[in-house]
PDB file of C-alpha atoms in Angstrom:
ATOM      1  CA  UNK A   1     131.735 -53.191 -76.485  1.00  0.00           C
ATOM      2  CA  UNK A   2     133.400 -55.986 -74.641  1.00  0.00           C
ATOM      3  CA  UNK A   3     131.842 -58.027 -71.651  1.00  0.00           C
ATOM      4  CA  UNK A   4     133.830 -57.203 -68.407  1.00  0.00           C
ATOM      5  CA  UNK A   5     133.068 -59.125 -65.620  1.00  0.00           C
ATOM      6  CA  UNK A   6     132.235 -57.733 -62.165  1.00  0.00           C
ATOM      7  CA  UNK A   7     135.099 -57.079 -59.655  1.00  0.00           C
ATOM      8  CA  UNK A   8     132.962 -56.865 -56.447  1.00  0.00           C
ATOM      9  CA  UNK A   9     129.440 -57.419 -55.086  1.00  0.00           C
ATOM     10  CA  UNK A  10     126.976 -55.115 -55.761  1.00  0.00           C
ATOM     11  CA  UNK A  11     124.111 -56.343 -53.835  1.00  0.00           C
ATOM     12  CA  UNK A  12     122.953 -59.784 -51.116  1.00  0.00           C
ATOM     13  CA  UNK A  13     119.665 -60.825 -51.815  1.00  0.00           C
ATOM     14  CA  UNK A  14     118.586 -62.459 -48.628  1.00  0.00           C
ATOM     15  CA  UNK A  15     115.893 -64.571 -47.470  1.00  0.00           C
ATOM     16  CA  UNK A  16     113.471 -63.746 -44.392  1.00  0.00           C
ATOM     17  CA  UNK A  17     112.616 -66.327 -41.742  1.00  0.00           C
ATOM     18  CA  UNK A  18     115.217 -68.664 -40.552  1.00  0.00           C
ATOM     19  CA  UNK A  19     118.021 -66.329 -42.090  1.00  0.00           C
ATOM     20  CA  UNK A  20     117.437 -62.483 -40.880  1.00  0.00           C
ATOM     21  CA  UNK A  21     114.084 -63.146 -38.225  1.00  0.00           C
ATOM     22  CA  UNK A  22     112.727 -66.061 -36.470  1.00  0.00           C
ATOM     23  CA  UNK A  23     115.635 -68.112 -35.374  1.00  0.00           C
ATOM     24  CA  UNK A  24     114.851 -71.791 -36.380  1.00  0.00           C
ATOM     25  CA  UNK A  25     112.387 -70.616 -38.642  1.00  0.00           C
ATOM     26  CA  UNK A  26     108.821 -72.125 -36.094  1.00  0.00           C
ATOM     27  CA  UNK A  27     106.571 -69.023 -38.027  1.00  0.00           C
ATOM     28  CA  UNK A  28     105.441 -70.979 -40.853  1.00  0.00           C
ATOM     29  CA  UNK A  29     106.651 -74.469 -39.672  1.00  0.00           C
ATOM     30  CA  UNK A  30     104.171 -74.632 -36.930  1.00  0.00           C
ATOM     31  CA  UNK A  31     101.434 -73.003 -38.819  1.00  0.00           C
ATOM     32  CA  UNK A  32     101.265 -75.907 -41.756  1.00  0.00           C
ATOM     33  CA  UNK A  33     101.178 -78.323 -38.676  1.00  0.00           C
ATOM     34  CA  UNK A  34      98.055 -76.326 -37.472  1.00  0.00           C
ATOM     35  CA  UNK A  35      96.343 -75.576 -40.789  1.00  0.00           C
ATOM     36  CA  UNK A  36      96.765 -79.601 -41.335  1.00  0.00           C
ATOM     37  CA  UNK A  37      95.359 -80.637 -37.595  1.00  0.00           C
ATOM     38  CA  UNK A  38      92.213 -78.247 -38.421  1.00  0.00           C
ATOM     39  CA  UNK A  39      91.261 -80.639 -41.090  1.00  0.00           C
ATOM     40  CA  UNK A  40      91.583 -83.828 -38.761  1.00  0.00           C
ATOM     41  CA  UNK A  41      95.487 -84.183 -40.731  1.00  0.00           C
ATOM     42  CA  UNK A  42      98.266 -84.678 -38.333  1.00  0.00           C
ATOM     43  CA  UNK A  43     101.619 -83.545 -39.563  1.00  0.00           C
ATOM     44  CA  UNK A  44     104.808 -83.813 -37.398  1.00  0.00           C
ATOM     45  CA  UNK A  45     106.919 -80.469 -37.030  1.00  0.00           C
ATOM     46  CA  UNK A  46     109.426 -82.520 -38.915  1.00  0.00           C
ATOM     47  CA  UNK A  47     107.270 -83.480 -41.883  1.00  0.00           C
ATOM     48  CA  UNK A  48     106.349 -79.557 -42.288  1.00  0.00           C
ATOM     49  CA  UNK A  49     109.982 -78.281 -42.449  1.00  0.00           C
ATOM     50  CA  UNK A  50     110.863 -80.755 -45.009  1.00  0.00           C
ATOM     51  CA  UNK A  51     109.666 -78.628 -48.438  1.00  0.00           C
ATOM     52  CA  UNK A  52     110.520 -75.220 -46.950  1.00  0.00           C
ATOM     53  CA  UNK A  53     111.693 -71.992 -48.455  1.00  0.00           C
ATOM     54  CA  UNK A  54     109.229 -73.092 -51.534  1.00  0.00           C
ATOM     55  CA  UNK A  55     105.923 -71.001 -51.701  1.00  0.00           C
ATOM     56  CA  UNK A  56     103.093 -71.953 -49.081  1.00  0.00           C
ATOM     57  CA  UNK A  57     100.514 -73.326 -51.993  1.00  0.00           C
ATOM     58  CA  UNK A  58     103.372 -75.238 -53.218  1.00  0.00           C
ATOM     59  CA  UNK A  59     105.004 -76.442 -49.557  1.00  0.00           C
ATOM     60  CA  UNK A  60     101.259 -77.587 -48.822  1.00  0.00           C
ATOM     61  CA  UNK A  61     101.168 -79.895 -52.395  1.00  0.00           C
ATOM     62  CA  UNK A  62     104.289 -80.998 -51.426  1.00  0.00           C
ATOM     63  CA  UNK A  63     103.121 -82.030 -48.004  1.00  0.00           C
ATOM     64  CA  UNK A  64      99.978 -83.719 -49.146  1.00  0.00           C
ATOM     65  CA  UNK A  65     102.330 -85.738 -51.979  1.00  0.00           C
ATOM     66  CA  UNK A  66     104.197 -87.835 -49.433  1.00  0.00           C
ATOM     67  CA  UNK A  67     102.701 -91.013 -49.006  1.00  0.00           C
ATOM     68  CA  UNK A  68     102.237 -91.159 -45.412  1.00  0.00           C
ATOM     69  CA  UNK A  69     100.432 -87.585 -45.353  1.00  0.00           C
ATOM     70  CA  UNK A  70      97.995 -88.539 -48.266  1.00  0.00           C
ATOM     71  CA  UNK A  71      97.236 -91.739 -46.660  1.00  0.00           C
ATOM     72  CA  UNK A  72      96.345 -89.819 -43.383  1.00  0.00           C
ATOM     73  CA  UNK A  73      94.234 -87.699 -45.697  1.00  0.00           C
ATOM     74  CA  UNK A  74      92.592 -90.956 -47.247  1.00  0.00           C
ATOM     75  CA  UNK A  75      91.546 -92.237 -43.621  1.00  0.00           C
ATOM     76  CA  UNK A  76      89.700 -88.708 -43.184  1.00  0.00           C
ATOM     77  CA  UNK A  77      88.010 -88.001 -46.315  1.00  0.00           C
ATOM     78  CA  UNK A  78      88.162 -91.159 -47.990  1.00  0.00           C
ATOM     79  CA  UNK A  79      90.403 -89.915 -50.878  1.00  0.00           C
ATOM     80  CA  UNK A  80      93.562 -88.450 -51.633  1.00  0.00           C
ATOM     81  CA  UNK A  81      94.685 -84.476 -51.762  1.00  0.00           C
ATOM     82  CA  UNK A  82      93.583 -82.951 -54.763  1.00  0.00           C
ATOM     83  CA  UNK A  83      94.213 -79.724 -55.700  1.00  0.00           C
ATOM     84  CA  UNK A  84      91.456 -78.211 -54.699  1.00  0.00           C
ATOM     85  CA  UNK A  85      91.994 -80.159 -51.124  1.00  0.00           C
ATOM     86  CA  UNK A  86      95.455 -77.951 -51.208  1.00  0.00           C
ATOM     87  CA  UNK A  87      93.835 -74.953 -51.827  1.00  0.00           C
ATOM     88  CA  UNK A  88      91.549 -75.477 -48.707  1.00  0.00           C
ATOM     89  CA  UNK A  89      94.184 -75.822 -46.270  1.00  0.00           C
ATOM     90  CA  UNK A  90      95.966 -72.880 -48.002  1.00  0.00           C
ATOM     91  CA  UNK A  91      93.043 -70.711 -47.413  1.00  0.00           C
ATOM     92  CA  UNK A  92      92.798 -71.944 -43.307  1.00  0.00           C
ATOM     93  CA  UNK A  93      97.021 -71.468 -43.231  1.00  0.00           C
ATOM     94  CA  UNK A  94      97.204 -68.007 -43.995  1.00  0.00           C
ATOM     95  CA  UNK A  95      95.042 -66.194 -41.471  1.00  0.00           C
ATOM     96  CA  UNK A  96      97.032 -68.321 -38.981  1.00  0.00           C
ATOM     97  CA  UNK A  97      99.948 -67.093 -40.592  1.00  0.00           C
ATOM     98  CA  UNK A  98      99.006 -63.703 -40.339  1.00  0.00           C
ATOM     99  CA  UNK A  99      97.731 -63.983 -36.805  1.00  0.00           C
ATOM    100  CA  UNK A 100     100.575 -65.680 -35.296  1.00  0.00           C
ATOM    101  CA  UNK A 101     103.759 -64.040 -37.425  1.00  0.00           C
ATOM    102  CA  UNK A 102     104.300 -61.507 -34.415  1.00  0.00           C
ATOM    103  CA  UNK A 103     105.207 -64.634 -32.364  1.00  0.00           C
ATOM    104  CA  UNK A 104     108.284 -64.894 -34.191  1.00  0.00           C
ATOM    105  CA  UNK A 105     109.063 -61.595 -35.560  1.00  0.00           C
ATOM    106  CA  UNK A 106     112.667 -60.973 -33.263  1.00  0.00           C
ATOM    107  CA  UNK A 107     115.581 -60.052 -35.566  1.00  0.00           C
ATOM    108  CA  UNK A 108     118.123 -63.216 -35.536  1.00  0.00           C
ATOM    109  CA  UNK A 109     121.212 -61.640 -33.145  1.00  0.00           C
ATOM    110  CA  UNK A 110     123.662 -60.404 -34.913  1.00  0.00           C
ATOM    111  CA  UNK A 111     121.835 -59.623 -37.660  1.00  0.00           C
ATOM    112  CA  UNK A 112     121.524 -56.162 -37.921  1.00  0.00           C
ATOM    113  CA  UNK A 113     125.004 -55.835 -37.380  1.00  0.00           C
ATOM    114  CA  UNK A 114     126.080 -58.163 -40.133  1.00  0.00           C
ATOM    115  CA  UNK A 115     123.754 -56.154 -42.428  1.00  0.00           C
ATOM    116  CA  UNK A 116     125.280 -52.844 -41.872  1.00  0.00           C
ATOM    117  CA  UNK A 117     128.848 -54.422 -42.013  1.00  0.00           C
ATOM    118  CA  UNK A 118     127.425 -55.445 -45.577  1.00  0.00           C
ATOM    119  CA  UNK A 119     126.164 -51.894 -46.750  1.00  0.00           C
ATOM    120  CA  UNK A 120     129.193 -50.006 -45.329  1.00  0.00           C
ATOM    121  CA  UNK A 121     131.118 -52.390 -48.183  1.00  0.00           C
ATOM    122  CA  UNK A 122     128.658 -50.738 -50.957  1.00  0.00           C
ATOM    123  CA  UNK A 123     125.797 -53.549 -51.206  1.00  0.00           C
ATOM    124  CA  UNK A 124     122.527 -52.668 -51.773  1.00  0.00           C
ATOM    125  CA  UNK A 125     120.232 -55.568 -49.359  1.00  0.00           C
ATOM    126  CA  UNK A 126     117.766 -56.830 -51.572  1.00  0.00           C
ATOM    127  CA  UNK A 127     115.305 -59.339 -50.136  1.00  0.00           C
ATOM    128  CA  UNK A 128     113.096 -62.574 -51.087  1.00  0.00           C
ATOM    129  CA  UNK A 129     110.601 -65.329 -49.090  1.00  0.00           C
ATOM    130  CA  UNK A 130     108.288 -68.417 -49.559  1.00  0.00           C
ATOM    131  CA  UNK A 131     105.702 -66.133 -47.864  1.00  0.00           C
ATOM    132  CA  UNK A 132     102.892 -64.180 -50.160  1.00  0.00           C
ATOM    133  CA  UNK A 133     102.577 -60.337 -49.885  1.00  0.00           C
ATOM    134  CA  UNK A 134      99.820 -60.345 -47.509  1.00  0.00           C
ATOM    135  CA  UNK A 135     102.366 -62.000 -44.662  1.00  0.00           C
ATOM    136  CA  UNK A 136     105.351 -60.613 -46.210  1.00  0.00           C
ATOM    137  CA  UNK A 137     103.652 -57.295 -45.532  1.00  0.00           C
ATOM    138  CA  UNK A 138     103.155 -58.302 -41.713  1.00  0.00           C
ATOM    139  CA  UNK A 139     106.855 -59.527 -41.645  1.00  0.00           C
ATOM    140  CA  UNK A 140     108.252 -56.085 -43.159  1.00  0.00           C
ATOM    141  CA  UNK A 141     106.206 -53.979 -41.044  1.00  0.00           C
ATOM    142  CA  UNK A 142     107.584 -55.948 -37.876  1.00  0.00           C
ATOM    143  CA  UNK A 143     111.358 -55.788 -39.077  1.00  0.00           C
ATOM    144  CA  UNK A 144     110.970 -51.929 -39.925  1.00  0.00           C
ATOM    145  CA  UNK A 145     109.838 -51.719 -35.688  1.00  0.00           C
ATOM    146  CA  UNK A 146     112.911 -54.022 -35.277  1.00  0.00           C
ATOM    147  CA  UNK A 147     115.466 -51.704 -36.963  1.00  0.00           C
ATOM    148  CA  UNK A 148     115.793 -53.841 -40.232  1.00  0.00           C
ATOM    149  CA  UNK A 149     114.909 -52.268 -43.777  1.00  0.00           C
ATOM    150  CA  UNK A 150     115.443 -54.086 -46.847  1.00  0.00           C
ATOM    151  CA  UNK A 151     116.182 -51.793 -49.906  1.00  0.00           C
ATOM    152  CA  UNK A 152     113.845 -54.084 -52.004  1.00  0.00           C
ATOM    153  CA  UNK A 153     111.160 -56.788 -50.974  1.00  0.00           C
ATOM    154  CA  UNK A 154     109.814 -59.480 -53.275  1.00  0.00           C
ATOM    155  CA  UNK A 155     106.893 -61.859 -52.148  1.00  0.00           C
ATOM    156  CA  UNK A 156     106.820 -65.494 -53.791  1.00  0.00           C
ATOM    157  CA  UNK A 157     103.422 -64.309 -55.090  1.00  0.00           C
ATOM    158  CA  UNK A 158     104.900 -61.384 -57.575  1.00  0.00           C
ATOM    159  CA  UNK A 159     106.619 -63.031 -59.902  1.00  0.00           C
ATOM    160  CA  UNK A 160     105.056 -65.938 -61.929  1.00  0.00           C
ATOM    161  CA  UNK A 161     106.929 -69.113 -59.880  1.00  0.00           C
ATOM    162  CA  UNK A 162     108.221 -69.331 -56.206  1.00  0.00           C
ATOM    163  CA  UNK A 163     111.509 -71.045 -55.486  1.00  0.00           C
ATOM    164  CA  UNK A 164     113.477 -73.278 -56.288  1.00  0.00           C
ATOM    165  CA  UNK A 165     113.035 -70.917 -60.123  1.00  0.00           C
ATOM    166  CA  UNK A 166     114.876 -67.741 -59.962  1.00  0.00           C
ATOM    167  CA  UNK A 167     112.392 -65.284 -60.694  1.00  0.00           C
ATOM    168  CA  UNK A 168     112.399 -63.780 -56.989  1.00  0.00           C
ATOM    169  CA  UNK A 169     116.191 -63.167 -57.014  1.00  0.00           C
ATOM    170  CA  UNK A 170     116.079 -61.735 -60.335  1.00  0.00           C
ATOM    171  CA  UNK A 171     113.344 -59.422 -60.091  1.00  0.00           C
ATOM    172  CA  UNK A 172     115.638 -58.241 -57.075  1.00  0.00           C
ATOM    173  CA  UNK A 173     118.191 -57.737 -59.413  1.00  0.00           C
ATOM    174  CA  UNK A 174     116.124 -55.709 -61.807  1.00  0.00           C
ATOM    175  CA  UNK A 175     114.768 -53.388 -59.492  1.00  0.00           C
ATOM    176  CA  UNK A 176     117.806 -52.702 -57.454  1.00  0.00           C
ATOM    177  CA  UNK A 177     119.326 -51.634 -60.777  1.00  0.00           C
ATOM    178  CA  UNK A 178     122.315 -54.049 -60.836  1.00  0.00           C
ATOM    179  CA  UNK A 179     124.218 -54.565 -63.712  1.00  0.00           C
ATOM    180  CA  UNK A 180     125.420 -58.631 -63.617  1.00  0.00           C
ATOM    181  CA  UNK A 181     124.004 -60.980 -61.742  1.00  0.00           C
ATOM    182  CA  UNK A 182     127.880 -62.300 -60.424  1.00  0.00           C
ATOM    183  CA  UNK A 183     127.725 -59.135 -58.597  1.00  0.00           C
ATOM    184  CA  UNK A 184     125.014 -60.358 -56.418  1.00  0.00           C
ATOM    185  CA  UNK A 185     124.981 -63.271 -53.041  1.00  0.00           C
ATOM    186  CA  UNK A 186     121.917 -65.050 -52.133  1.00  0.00           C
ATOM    187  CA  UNK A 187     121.762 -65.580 -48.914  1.00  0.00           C
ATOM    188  CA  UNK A 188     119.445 -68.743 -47.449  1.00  0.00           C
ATOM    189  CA  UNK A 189     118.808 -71.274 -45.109  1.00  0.00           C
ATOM    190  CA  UNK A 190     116.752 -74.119 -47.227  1.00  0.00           C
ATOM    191  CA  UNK A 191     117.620 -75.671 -50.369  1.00  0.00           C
ATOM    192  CA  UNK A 192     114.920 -74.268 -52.749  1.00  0.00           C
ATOM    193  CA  UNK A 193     116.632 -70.884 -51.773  1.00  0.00           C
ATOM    194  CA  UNK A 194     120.210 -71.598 -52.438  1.00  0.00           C
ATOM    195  CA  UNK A 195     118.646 -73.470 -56.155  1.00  0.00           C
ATOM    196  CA  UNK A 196     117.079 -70.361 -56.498  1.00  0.00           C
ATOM    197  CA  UNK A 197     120.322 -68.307 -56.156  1.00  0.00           C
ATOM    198  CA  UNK A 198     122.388 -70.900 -58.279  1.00  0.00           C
ATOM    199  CA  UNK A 199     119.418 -70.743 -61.220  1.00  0.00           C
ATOM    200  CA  UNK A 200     119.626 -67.021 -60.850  1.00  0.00           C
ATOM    201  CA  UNK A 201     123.480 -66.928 -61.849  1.00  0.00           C
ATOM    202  CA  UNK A 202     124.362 -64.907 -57.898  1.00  0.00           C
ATOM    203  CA  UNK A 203     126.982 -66.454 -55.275  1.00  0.00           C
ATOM    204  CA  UNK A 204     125.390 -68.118 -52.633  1.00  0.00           C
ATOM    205  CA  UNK A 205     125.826 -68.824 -48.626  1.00  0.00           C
ATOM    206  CA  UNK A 206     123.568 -71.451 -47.104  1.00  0.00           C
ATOM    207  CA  UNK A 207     123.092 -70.966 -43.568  1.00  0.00           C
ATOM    208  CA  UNK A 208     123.619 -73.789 -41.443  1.00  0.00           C
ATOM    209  CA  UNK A 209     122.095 -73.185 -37.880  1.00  0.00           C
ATOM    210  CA  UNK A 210     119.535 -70.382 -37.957  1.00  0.00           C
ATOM    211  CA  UNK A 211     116.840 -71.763 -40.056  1.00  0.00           C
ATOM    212  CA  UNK A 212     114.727 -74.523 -40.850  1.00  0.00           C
ATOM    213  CA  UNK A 213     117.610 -77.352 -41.282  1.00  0.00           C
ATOM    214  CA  UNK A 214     118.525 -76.968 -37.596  1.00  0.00           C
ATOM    215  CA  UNK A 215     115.231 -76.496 -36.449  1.00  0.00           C
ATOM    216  CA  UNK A 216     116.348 -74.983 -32.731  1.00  0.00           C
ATOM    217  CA  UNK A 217     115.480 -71.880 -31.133  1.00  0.00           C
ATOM    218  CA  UNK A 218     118.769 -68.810 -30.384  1.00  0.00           C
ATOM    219  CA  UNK A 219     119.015 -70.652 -26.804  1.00  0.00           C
ATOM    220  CA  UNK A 220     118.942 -74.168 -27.534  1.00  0.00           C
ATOM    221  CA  UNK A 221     121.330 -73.921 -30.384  1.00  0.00           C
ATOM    222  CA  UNK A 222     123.572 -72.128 -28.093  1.00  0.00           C
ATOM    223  CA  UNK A 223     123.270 -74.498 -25.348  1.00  0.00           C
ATOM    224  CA  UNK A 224     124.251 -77.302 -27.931  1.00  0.00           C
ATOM    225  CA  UNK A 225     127.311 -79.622 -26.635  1.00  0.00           C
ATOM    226  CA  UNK A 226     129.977 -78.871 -29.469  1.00  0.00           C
ATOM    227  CA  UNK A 227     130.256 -82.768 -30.535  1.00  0.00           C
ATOM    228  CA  UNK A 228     125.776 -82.460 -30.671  1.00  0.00           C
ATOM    229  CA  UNK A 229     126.278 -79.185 -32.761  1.00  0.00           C
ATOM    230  CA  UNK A 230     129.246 -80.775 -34.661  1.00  0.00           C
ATOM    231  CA  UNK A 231     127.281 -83.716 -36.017  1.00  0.00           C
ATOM    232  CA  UNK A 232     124.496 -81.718 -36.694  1.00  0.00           C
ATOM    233  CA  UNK A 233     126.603 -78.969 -39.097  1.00  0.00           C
ATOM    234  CA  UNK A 234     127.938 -82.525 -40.642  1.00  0.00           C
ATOM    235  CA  UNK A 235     124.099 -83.698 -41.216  1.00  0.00           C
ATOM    236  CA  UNK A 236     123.385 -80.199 -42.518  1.00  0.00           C
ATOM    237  CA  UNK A 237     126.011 -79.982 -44.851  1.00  0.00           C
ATOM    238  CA  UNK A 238     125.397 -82.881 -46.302  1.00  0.00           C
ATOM    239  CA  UNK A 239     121.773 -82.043 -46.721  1.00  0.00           C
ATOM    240  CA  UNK A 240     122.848 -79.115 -48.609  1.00  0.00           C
ATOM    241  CA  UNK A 241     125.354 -80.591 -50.923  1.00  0.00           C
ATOM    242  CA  UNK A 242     122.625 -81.247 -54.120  1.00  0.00           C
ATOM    243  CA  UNK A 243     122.018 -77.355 -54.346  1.00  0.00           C
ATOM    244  CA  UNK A 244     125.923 -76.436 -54.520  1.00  0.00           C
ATOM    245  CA  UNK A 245     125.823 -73.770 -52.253  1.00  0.00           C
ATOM    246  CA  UNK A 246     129.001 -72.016 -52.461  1.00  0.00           C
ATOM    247  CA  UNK A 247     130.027 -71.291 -48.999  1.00  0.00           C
ATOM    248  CA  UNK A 248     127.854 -72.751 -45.540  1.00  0.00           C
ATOM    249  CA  UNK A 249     128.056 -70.904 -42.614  1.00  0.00           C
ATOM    250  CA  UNK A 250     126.159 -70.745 -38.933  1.00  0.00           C
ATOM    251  CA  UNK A 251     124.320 -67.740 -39.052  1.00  0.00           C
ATOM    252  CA  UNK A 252     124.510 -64.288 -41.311  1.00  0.00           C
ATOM    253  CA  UNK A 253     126.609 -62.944 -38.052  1.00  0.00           C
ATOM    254  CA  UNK A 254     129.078 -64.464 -40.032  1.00  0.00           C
ATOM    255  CA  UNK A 255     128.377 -63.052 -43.482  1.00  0.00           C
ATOM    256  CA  UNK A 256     130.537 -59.960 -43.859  1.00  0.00           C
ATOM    257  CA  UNK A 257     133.386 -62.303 -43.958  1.00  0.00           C
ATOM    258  CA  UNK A 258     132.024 -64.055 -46.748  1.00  0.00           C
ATOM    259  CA  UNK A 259     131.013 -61.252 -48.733  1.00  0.00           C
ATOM    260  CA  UNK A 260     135.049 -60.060 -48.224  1.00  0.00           C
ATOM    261  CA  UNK A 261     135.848 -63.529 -49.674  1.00  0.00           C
ATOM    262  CA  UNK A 262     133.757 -63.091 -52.673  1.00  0.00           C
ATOM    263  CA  UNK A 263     135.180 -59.784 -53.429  1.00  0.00           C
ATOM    264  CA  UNK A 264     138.562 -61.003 -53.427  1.00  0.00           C
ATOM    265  CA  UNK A 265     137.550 -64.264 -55.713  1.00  0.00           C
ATOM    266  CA  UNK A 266     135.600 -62.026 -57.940  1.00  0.00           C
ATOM    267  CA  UNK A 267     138.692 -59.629 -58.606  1.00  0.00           C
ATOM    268  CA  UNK A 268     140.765 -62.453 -59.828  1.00  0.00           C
ATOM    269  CA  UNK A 269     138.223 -63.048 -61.919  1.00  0.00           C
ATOM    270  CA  UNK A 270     136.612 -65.980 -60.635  1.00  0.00           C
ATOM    271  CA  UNK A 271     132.557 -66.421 -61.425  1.00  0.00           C
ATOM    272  CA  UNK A 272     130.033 -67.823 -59.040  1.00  0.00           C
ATOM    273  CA  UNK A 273     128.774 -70.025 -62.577  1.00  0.00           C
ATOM    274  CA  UNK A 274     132.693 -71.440 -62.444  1.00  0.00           C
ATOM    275  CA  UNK A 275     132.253 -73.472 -59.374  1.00  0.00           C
TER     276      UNK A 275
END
């Protein structure tokens, strides 16, 4: 039996906050500033966006790593983070988390549209997020009342390592029944997400003004001058060029276009590992 190589997508794995709800992504970027400032920590909105789309134990070790942050931490407790330090402020984040998700549950515009575009062109949506079950749970349950169903949901906390490793896309993979992984597009608005995609073998669209890199709400983003919101897409790109995403685009309003694009690269038999 000979290997023949897919000729169209079978399925977009995409990410949660910052790419389908929560435009800018402020859910769990203002709750790590909280969880911090409860333990006499400060951390700047911009410090807590800077390891996003990992998983929230991991994002919080990252946090406490940077030099300034620890030394913050020194002045209060008289020593650095340890793990167990971590694990303290990840135990005060996530009722926050689950208390406060609601606040930023709304469906990024356009969305559901660009999602149904994507299923009438015979892709399954599978789904994947930094968040644990217990908020991803919250976050489903809030889409579902917002007209958005996922056909699979995986929670950084079911599969042995968070992003950037691939385990979240490819458990999507396995239980959305799909036969190659070049059949599949991750969809994501941080780096660890679009890693996770390239690790994972799938296409892969970083999202340029929705999420975390951006930072800005639906109306400030749109209320952007176009040279402000040009030099920011520049800044962004460039952010994004280590994790190769293939294709960058503003929000997943513009994905259906993308996913035609793919299709046609994929039946001249181009591979997402090629470039």
């Amino acid at each position: 039996m000979h290997y023949e190589q897919p000729s169209s997508l079978q399925a977009a794995i995409l990410d949660w906050a910052g790419t389908v709800v929560d435009f800018g992504s402020f859910a769990p970027t203002q709750i790590f500033v909280e969880a911090f400032a409860e333990f006499g920590v400060s951390v700047s909105l911009d410090e807590a966006r800077g390891p996003m789309g990992m998983g929230k134990w991991d994002h919080i070790r990252t946090l406490c790593d940077v030099p300034e942050i620890a030394e913050r931490y020194r002045k209060v407790f008289g020593r650095t983070p340890t793990d167990d330090d971590v694990t303290a402020i990840y135990e005060r984040f996530m009722p926050l988390q689950i208390e406060k998700i609601a606040m930023h549950s709304a469906l990024i515009p356009g969305a559901l549209e660009a999602i149904a575009a994507v299923r009438d062109k015979g892709l399954k949506i599978g789904s994947c997020s930094g968040y644990p079950k217990v908020v991803m749970d919250k976050v489903v349950e809030l889409a579902k009342h917002n007209g958005y169903v996922a056909d699979h949901v995986v929670a950084t906390d079911e599969t042995p390592n968070g992003r950037p490793w691939p385990a979240q896309a490819l458990a999507n993979v396995i239980a959305l029944g799909i036969d190659d992984v070049a059949a599949c597009v991750k969809v994501d608005d941080t780096w660890p997400g679009i890693l996770e995609g390239r690790r994972a073998g799938m296409w892969t669209v970083a999202l340029t003004c929705s999420g975390n890199a951006l930072g800005l709400s639906y109306q400030a983003y749109k209320s952007l001058p176009a040279a402000k919101l040009a030099e920011e897409r520049a800044r962004i790109v460039k952010m994004f060029e280590p994790s190769c995403p293939h294709y960058l685009i503003d929000t997943i309003a513009d994905l259906p276009g993308v996913i035609d694009d793919i299709n046609q690269r994929l039946a001249r038999g181009e591979t997402p590992q090629a470039y």
